Coordinates of C-alpha atoms in Angstrom, one line a residue:
M13 CA 25.9 47.3 -52.0
T14 CA 25.9 50.9 -53.2
R15 CA 23.8 49.9 -56.2
I16 CA 21.2 48.2 -54.0
L17 CA 20.9 51.3 -51.8
A18 CA 20.8 53.5 -54.9
I19 CA 17.4 52.1 -56.1
F20 CA 14.7 53.3 -53.7
I21 CA 12.1 51.1 -55.3
S22 CA 14.1 48.0 -54.2
V23 CA 12.4 48.3 -50.8
L24 CA 9.0 48.4 -52.3
I25 CA 7.7 44.9 -53.0
L26 CA 4.4 45.6 -54.6
P27 CA 1.5 43.1 -55.2
K28 CA 0.6 42.6 -58.8
T29 CA -2.6 44.3 -60.0
S30 CA -4.9 43.1 -62.8
T31 CA -5.0 44.9 -66.2
A32 CA -8.5 46.1 -65.4
Q33 CA -7.3 47.8 -62.3
T34 CA -4.7 50.0 -64.0
A35 CA -6.9 52.7 -65.4
M36 CA -6.4 56.2 -64.0
F37 CA -8.6 56.8 -60.9
A38 CA -8.6 60.6 -61.1
A39 CA -6.9 63.4 -63.0
W40 CA -3.8 64.7 -61.2
N41 CA -1.8 67.8 -62.0
D42 CA 1.9 68.2 -61.2
P43 CA 2.2 71.3 -59.0
S44 CA 5.9 71.8 -59.6
P45 CA 6.6 75.1 -61.5
H46 CA 8.5 73.6 -64.4
K47 CA 8.1 73.4 -68.1
V48 CA 8.3 70.0 -69.8
Q49 CA 9.9 69.3 -73.2
F50 CA 11.3 66.3 -75.0
V51 CA 14.6 66.2 -76.7
T52 CA 15.7 63.6 -79.3
V53 CA 19.1 62.3 -78.4
E54 CA 19.2 59.4 -80.8
K55 CA 17.0 58.0 -83.5
G56 CA 13.8 56.9 -81.8
V57 CA 14.9 58.0 -78.3
K58 CA 13.5 61.1 -76.6
L59 CA 14.3 62.3 -73.1
E60 CA 12.1 64.3 -70.9
V61 CA 13.7 67.6 -69.8
L62 CA 12.3 69.8 -67.0
D63 CA 13.0 73.5 -66.9
W64 CA 12.3 75.2 -63.6
G65 CA 13.6 78.6 -64.8
G66 CA 15.8 81.0 -62.8
N67 CA 18.6 83.2 -63.8
G68 CA 22.4 82.9 -63.8
Q69 CA 24.7 79.9 -64.1
P70 CA 22.8 76.9 -65.7
I71 CA 22.7 73.7 -63.7
V72 CA 21.5 70.3 -64.8
L73 CA 20.2 67.8 -62.3
L74 CA 20.5 64.0 -62.9
A75 CA 18.6 61.5 -60.7
G76 CA 19.7 58.2 -59.3
L77 CA 18.8 54.8 -60.6
G78 CA 15.0 54.2 -60.6
N79 CA 14.3 57.9 -60.4
T80 CA 13.3 60.6 -62.9
A81 CA 14.0 64.4 -63.0
H82 CA 10.8 64.8 -61.0
A83 CA 12.7 63.6 -57.9
F84 CA 14.1 67.1 -57.8
D85 CA 10.7 68.9 -57.8
G86 CA 11.3 69.9 -54.2
L87 CA 14.9 70.9 -54.5
A88 CA 15.0 72.6 -57.9
P89 CA 12.7 75.6 -57.2
K90 CA 14.9 76.5 -54.2
L91 CA 18.0 76.6 -56.5
T92 CA 16.3 78.9 -59.0
R93 CA 17.0 81.8 -56.7
N94 CA 20.6 81.8 -57.9
F95 CA 20.7 79.5 -61.0
H96 CA 18.8 78.4 -64.1
V97 CA 17.8 74.9 -63.3
F98 CA 17.2 72.0 -65.7
G99 CA 16.6 68.3 -65.0
I100 CA 16.9 65.3 -67.4
T101 CA 15.2 62.0 -67.1
R102 CA 17.5 59.3 -68.5
R103 CA 16.3 56.9 -71.2
G104 CA 14.3 54.0 -69.9
F105 CA 12.6 55.8 -67.0
G106 CA 9.5 58.0 -66.5
A107 CA 8.3 59.7 -69.6
S108 CA 11.6 59.2 -71.5
T109 CA 11.7 56.6 -74.2
I110 CA 12.1 53.0 -72.9
A111 CA 14.9 52.1 -75.3
Q112 CA 16.0 48.5 -75.9
S113 CA 19.6 49.5 -75.8
G114 CA 22.0 52.4 -75.1
Y115 CA 22.5 52.0 -71.3
S116 CA 26.3 52.1 -71.1
A117 CA 27.7 54.8 -68.9
D118 CA 29.3 56.6 -71.9
R119 CA 26.1 56.4 -74.0
L120 CA 24.1 57.9 -71.1
G121 CA 26.7 60.6 -70.9
D122 CA 26.3 61.2 -74.6
D123 CA 22.6 61.6 -74.0
V124 CA 23.3 64.5 -71.6
I125 CA 25.6 66.1 -74.1
A126 CA 22.9 65.8 -76.8
V127 CA 20.4 67.6 -74.5
L128 CA 23.0 70.4 -73.9
D129 CA 23.5 70.8 -77.6
S130 CA 19.8 70.8 -78.5
L131 CA 18.8 73.4 -75.8
K132 CA 22.1 75.4 -76.2
I133 CA 22.9 75.1 -72.5
N134 CA 26.4 76.5 -72.3
K135 CA 28.9 75.1 -69.8
P136 CA 26.5 74.1 -67.1
V137 CA 27.3 72.7 -63.6
I138 CA 26.0 69.1 -63.7
I139 CA 24.7 67.7 -60.4
G140 CA 24.1 64.0 -60.1
H141 CA 22.7 61.8 -57.4
S142 CA 23.8 58.2 -56.9
I143 CA 24.2 56.2 -60.2
A144 CA 24.3 59.6 -62.0
G145 CA 27.9 59.7 -60.8
E146 CA 28.8 57.6 -63.8
E147 CA 27.3 60.1 -66.2
L148 CA 29.2 62.9 -64.4
S149 CA 32.5 61.1 -64.7
S150 CA 31.8 60.0 -68.3
I151 CA 31.3 63.6 -69.3
G152 CA 34.1 65.0 -67.0
T153 CA 36.7 62.7 -68.5
R154 CA 35.6 63.0 -72.2
F155 CA 34.0 66.4 -72.5
P156 CA 35.5 68.6 -69.8
Q157 CA 35.4 71.7 -72.1
R158 CA 31.6 71.4 -72.3
I159 CA 30.9 71.9 -68.6
N160 CA 31.8 74.2 -65.7
K161 CA 31.8 72.0 -62.6
L162 CA 30.5 68.7 -61.3
I163 CA 28.7 68.0 -58.1
Y164 CA 28.3 64.4 -56.9
L165 CA 25.5 63.8 -54.4
E166 CA 26.1 60.5 -52.7
A167 CA 27.6 59.6 -56.1
A168 CA 31.4 59.4 -55.6
K169 CA 31.0 55.6 -55.8
P170 CA 33.1 53.0 -57.8
Y171 CA 31.0 53.6 -60.9
A172 CA 32.2 57.3 -60.7
Y173 CA 35.8 56.6 -59.8
Y174 CA 37.4 53.1 -60.0
D175 CA 39.8 52.4 -57.2
K176 CA 42.5 50.1 -58.7
Q177 CA 43.8 49.2 -55.3
H178 CA 40.5 47.9 -53.8
G179 CA 38.5 47.3 -56.9
D180 CA 34.7 46.9 -57.1
Y181 CA 32.8 43.6 -57.3
L182 CA 30.5 44.3 -60.2
L183 CA 33.1 46.1 -62.3
D184 CA 35.7 43.5 -61.5
A185 CA 33.4 40.7 -62.5
K186 CA 32.7 42.4 -65.8
T187 CA 36.4 42.7 -66.5
L188 CA 37.1 39.1 -65.7
S189 CA 34.2 38.0 -67.8
A190 CA 35.7 39.9 -70.8
D191 CA 39.1 38.3 -70.1
L192 CA 37.6 34.8 -70.1
D193 CA 35.9 35.4 -73.4
S194 CA 39.2 36.5 -74.9
A195 CA 40.9 33.4 -73.4
K196 CA 38.6 31.2 -75.4
N197 CA 40.2 32.4 -78.6
S198 CA 43.8 32.6 -77.2
P199 CA 44.0 30.1 -74.4
Y200 CA 47.8 30.0 -74.2
D201 CA 48.5 33.7 -74.5
I202 CA 50.9 34.5 -71.6
K203 CA 50.0 38.2 -71.5
L204 CA 46.3 37.3 -71.3
M205 CA 47.0 34.7 -68.6
N206 CA 48.8 37.3 -66.5
A207 CA 45.9 39.7 -66.9
L208 CA 43.5 36.9 -65.8
E209 CA 45.5 36.3 -62.7
A210 CA 45.7 39.9 -61.8
D211 CA 42.0 40.5 -62.4
L212 CA 41.1 37.4 -60.5
R213 CA 43.0 38.6 -57.4
I214 CA 41.3 42.0 -57.4
L215 CA 37.9 40.3 -57.9
Q216 CA 38.4 38.0 -55.0
Q217 CA 39.3 41.0 -52.8
S218 CA 36.3 43.1 -53.9
L219 CA 33.9 40.1 -53.8
H220 CA 35.0 39.3 -50.2
S221 CA 34.5 42.9 -48.9
T222 CA 31.1 43.2 -50.6
K223 CA 30.0 39.8 -49.3
L224 CA 30.9 40.8 -45.7
V225 CA 28.6 43.8 -45.8
I226 CA 25.7 41.8 -47.3
Q227 CA 26.1 39.0 -44.8
A228 CA 26.2 41.5 -41.9
D229 CA 23.0 43.1 -43.2
I230 CA 21.3 39.7 -43.4
A231 CA 22.5 38.7 -39.9
A232 CA 21.1 41.9 -38.4
R233 CA 17.5 41.1 -39.6
S234 CA 15.3 39.3 -37.2
G235 CA 12.1 39.5 -39.3
P236 CA 10.5 40.9 -42.5
S237 CA 12.3 43.7 -44.3
G238 CA 9.4 46.1 -43.8
G239 CA 8.0 46.6 -47.2
P240 CA 4.8 48.6 -47.8
T241 CA 1.5 47.4 -46.4
E242 CA -1.9 47.5 -48.1
S243 CA -2.5 50.8 -46.2
D244 CA 0.7 52.2 -47.6
L245 CA -0.4 51.4 -51.1
A246 CA -3.9 52.8 -50.6
S247 CA -2.9 56.1 -52.2
F248 CA 0.1 58.0 -53.5
T249 CA 0.0 60.2 -50.4
A250 CA 0.2 57.2 -48.2
M251 CA 3.0 55.8 -50.2
Q252 CA 4.8 59.1 -50.0
R253 CA 4.7 58.9 -46.2
F254 CA 6.0 55.3 -46.3
V255 CA 8.9 56.2 -48.7
A256 CA 9.8 59.2 -46.5
K257 CA 10.7 56.8 -43.7
Q258 CA 13.1 54.9 -46.0
L259 CA 14.7 57.9 -47.6
G260 CA 14.8 60.5 -44.8
G261 CA 12.6 63.0 -46.6
L262 CA 9.5 63.5 -48.7
L263 CA 9.9 62.4 -52.3
P264 CA 7.7 64.5 -54.5
E265 CA 4.4 62.8 -55.4
A266 CA 5.1 63.5 -59.1
E267 CA 8.1 61.2 -58.8
L268 CA 6.1 58.3 -57.4
R269 CA 3.5 58.8 -60.2
Q270 CA 6.3 58.7 -62.7
T271 CA 7.5 55.4 -61.2
F272 CA 4.3 53.5 -60.4
S273 CA 0.9 53.1 -62.2
Q274 CA -2.4 54.0 -60.5
T275 CA -5.1 51.4 -60.2
T276 CA -8.8 52.0 -60.9
Y277 CA -9.3 52.5 -57.1
G278 CA -6.6 55.1 -56.8
K279 CA -4.1 52.8 -55.2
V280 CA -0.4 52.5 -56.1
G281 CA 0.0 49.9 -58.8
D282 CA 2.9 48.2 -60.7
Q283 CA 6.2 49.7 -61.5
K284 CA 6.3 51.3 -64.9
T285 CA 9.9 50.7 -65.9
P286 CA 10.7 47.2 -67.2
S287 CA 13.2 45.4 -65.0
F288 CA 15.7 45.0 -67.9
V289 CA 16.3 48.8 -67.9
G290 CA 17.8 48.9 -64.4
D291 CA 19.8 45.7 -65.1
S292 CA 21.1 47.3 -68.3
V293 CA 22.3 50.4 -66.5
L294 CA 24.2 48.3 -63.9
N295 CA 25.7 46.1 -66.6
G296 CA 26.7 49.2 -68.5
E297 CA 29.0 50.6 -65.7
Q298 CA 32.5 51.5 -66.8
K299 CA 35.8 52.3 -65.0
Y300 CA 36.7 56.0 -64.7
D301 CA 39.8 57.8 -63.6
G302 CA 39.8 61.4 -62.2
V303 CA 37.8 64.1 -64.1
K304 CA 39.2 67.3 -65.5
V305 CA 37.0 69.9 -64.0
P306 CA 36.4 71.3 -60.5
V307 CA 34.5 68.8 -58.3
L308 CA 32.4 68.8 -55.2
A309 CA 31.3 65.5 -53.6
I310 CA 28.7 65.5 -50.8
E311 CA 28.6 62.2 -49.0
A312 CA 26.6 60.7 -46.1
V313 CA 29.2 59.3 -43.6
P314 CA 28.1 57.4 -41.6
R315 CA 25.0 56.8 -43.7
N316 CA 21.6 56.6 -42.0
T317 CA 19.9 53.5 -43.4
G318 CA 16.5 54.3 -41.9
N319 CA 14.4 52.7 -39.2
K320 CA 15.0 48.9 -39.2
I321 CA 11.9 47.6 -37.4
H322 CA 13.1 44.0 -37.4
A323 CA 16.9 44.3 -36.6
D324 CA 19.2 43.2 -33.8
P325 CA 20.8 46.5 -32.6
A326 CA 24.2 45.1 -32.0
K327 CA 24.3 43.3 -35.3
L328 CA 22.9 46.3 -37.1
K329 CA 25.7 48.5 -35.7
A330 CA 28.3 45.9 -36.9
A331 CA 26.8 46.0 -40.4
N332 CA 26.7 49.8 -40.4
D333 CA 30.3 50.0 -39.2
L334 CA 31.4 47.7 -42.1
R335 CA 29.5 49.8 -44.5
T336 CA 31.0 53.0 -43.2
A337 CA 34.5 51.6 -43.6
E338 CA 33.8 50.7 -47.2
I339 CA 32.3 54.2 -47.9
L340 CA 35.4 55.9 -46.4
K341 CA 37.7 53.7 -48.4
Q342 CA 35.9 54.8 -51.6
I343 CA 35.8 58.4 -50.6
N344 CA 39.5 58.4 -49.9
A345 CA 40.2 56.8 -53.3
F346 CA 37.9 59.4 -55.0
Q347 CA 39.9 62.2 -53.3
A348 CA 43.2 60.7 -54.3
G349 CA 42.0 60.4 -57.9
N350 CA 40.6 64.0 -57.9
P351 CA 43.2 65.8 -55.7
S352 CA 41.5 69.2 -56.0
A353 CA 38.0 67.9 -55.3
K354 CA 36.1 69.3 -52.3
I355 CA 34.6 66.6 -50.2
I356 CA 31.8 67.3 -47.7
K357 CA 30.8 64.5 -45.3
I358 CA 27.4 64.9 -43.6
P359 CA 27.0 62.5 -40.6
N360 CA 23.9 60.4 -40.3
A361 CA 22.5 61.7 -43.6
Y362 CA 20.5 59.3 -45.8
H363 CA 21.5 58.1 -49.3
Y364 CA 18.9 60.6 -50.6
I365 CA 20.9 63.3 -49.1
Y366 CA 19.1 66.1 -51.0
L367 CA 16.0 65.0 -49.2
S368 CA 17.3 64.3 -45.7
N369 CA 19.7 67.3 -45.5
Q370 CA 18.3 69.6 -48.1
D371 CA 19.4 72.9 -46.5
E372 CA 23.0 71.8 -46.1
V373 CA 23.1 70.5 -49.6
I374 CA 21.7 73.7 -51.1
K375 CA 24.2 75.8 -49.1
A376 CA 27.1 73.6 -50.2
I377 CA 26.0 73.7 -53.9
T378 CA 25.5 77.4 -53.9
E379 CA 28.9 78.2 -52.3
F380 CA 30.8 75.8 -54.5
I381 CA 29.2 77.1 -57.8
K382 CA 29.9 80.7 -56.8
S383 CA 33.4 80.1 -55.7
R384 CA 36.3 80.8 -58.1

């Protein structure tokens, strides 16, 4: 469920446009005060890196799944008052190379390290939203000496810290699949059989809890999910207003333009990123234990899921209560695995917490980075 919520474009079911309609309607210039450069992280793979400037402690911003570094065009300039701010667009998205492979969590973490090496960014604080939690944990477990601190923005999820007690549906299914592949070669290996039994039990548990939340969400609906209308797709400004209702704050227009093409008539067109990229990131999730650097996690509890125009209020409350229980379970596990971590819970914030509760997030980030 956290993966579904992490991809803002999952709520945008767009009509297909013809090839003839995809030409640029008019020139548009990104107003954000950043410099753009490209860094080679692997043969044939370049990542877009934004530099908003600023002085002091370097910080690096990593976006959630489906987003690029331009998602921080509103947040980053406000952080330059105290810090030197960079943003990295991961491979497969925006202007970065759409690579055919390299989407495992550790490889994505290696990409970040390669950018730090290339630009000589020394011991930054890395701040990640949503799925970027896996990159934070990858780096924090393997290269703690390279960074100062880690800040998880709605990112302290199972892909950032795996809770052995409760498990995680997608990660558990991946583990069991690997066990089954091994069993084909050693079908009567008792040690492997024991592992299969244990992994099957944890998968059944995590599968059941995930299914309950999804079923409750479906039961709460009484009509269409509320995707964008033709008027919402009439321009990027209109789309920006529509997305703001889903995310709790205004996503920069540059981010939408990085994500969607523009038709001949100035309308919002097809998504630019091939579907295999997002699937590859999800399939590349790994299990991480606690990291070895100071940690701040800012989480939305209970999470605001936006205005559900076709939902039964009582059933929606039941679904949200189930979701909140799962979120708290994961946060408690994250805290247990990172005992010194500071956890901030913001009630009724959205998953895009840096949009919906920007002032609180900036204050928390600043105080944590400046603390000893």
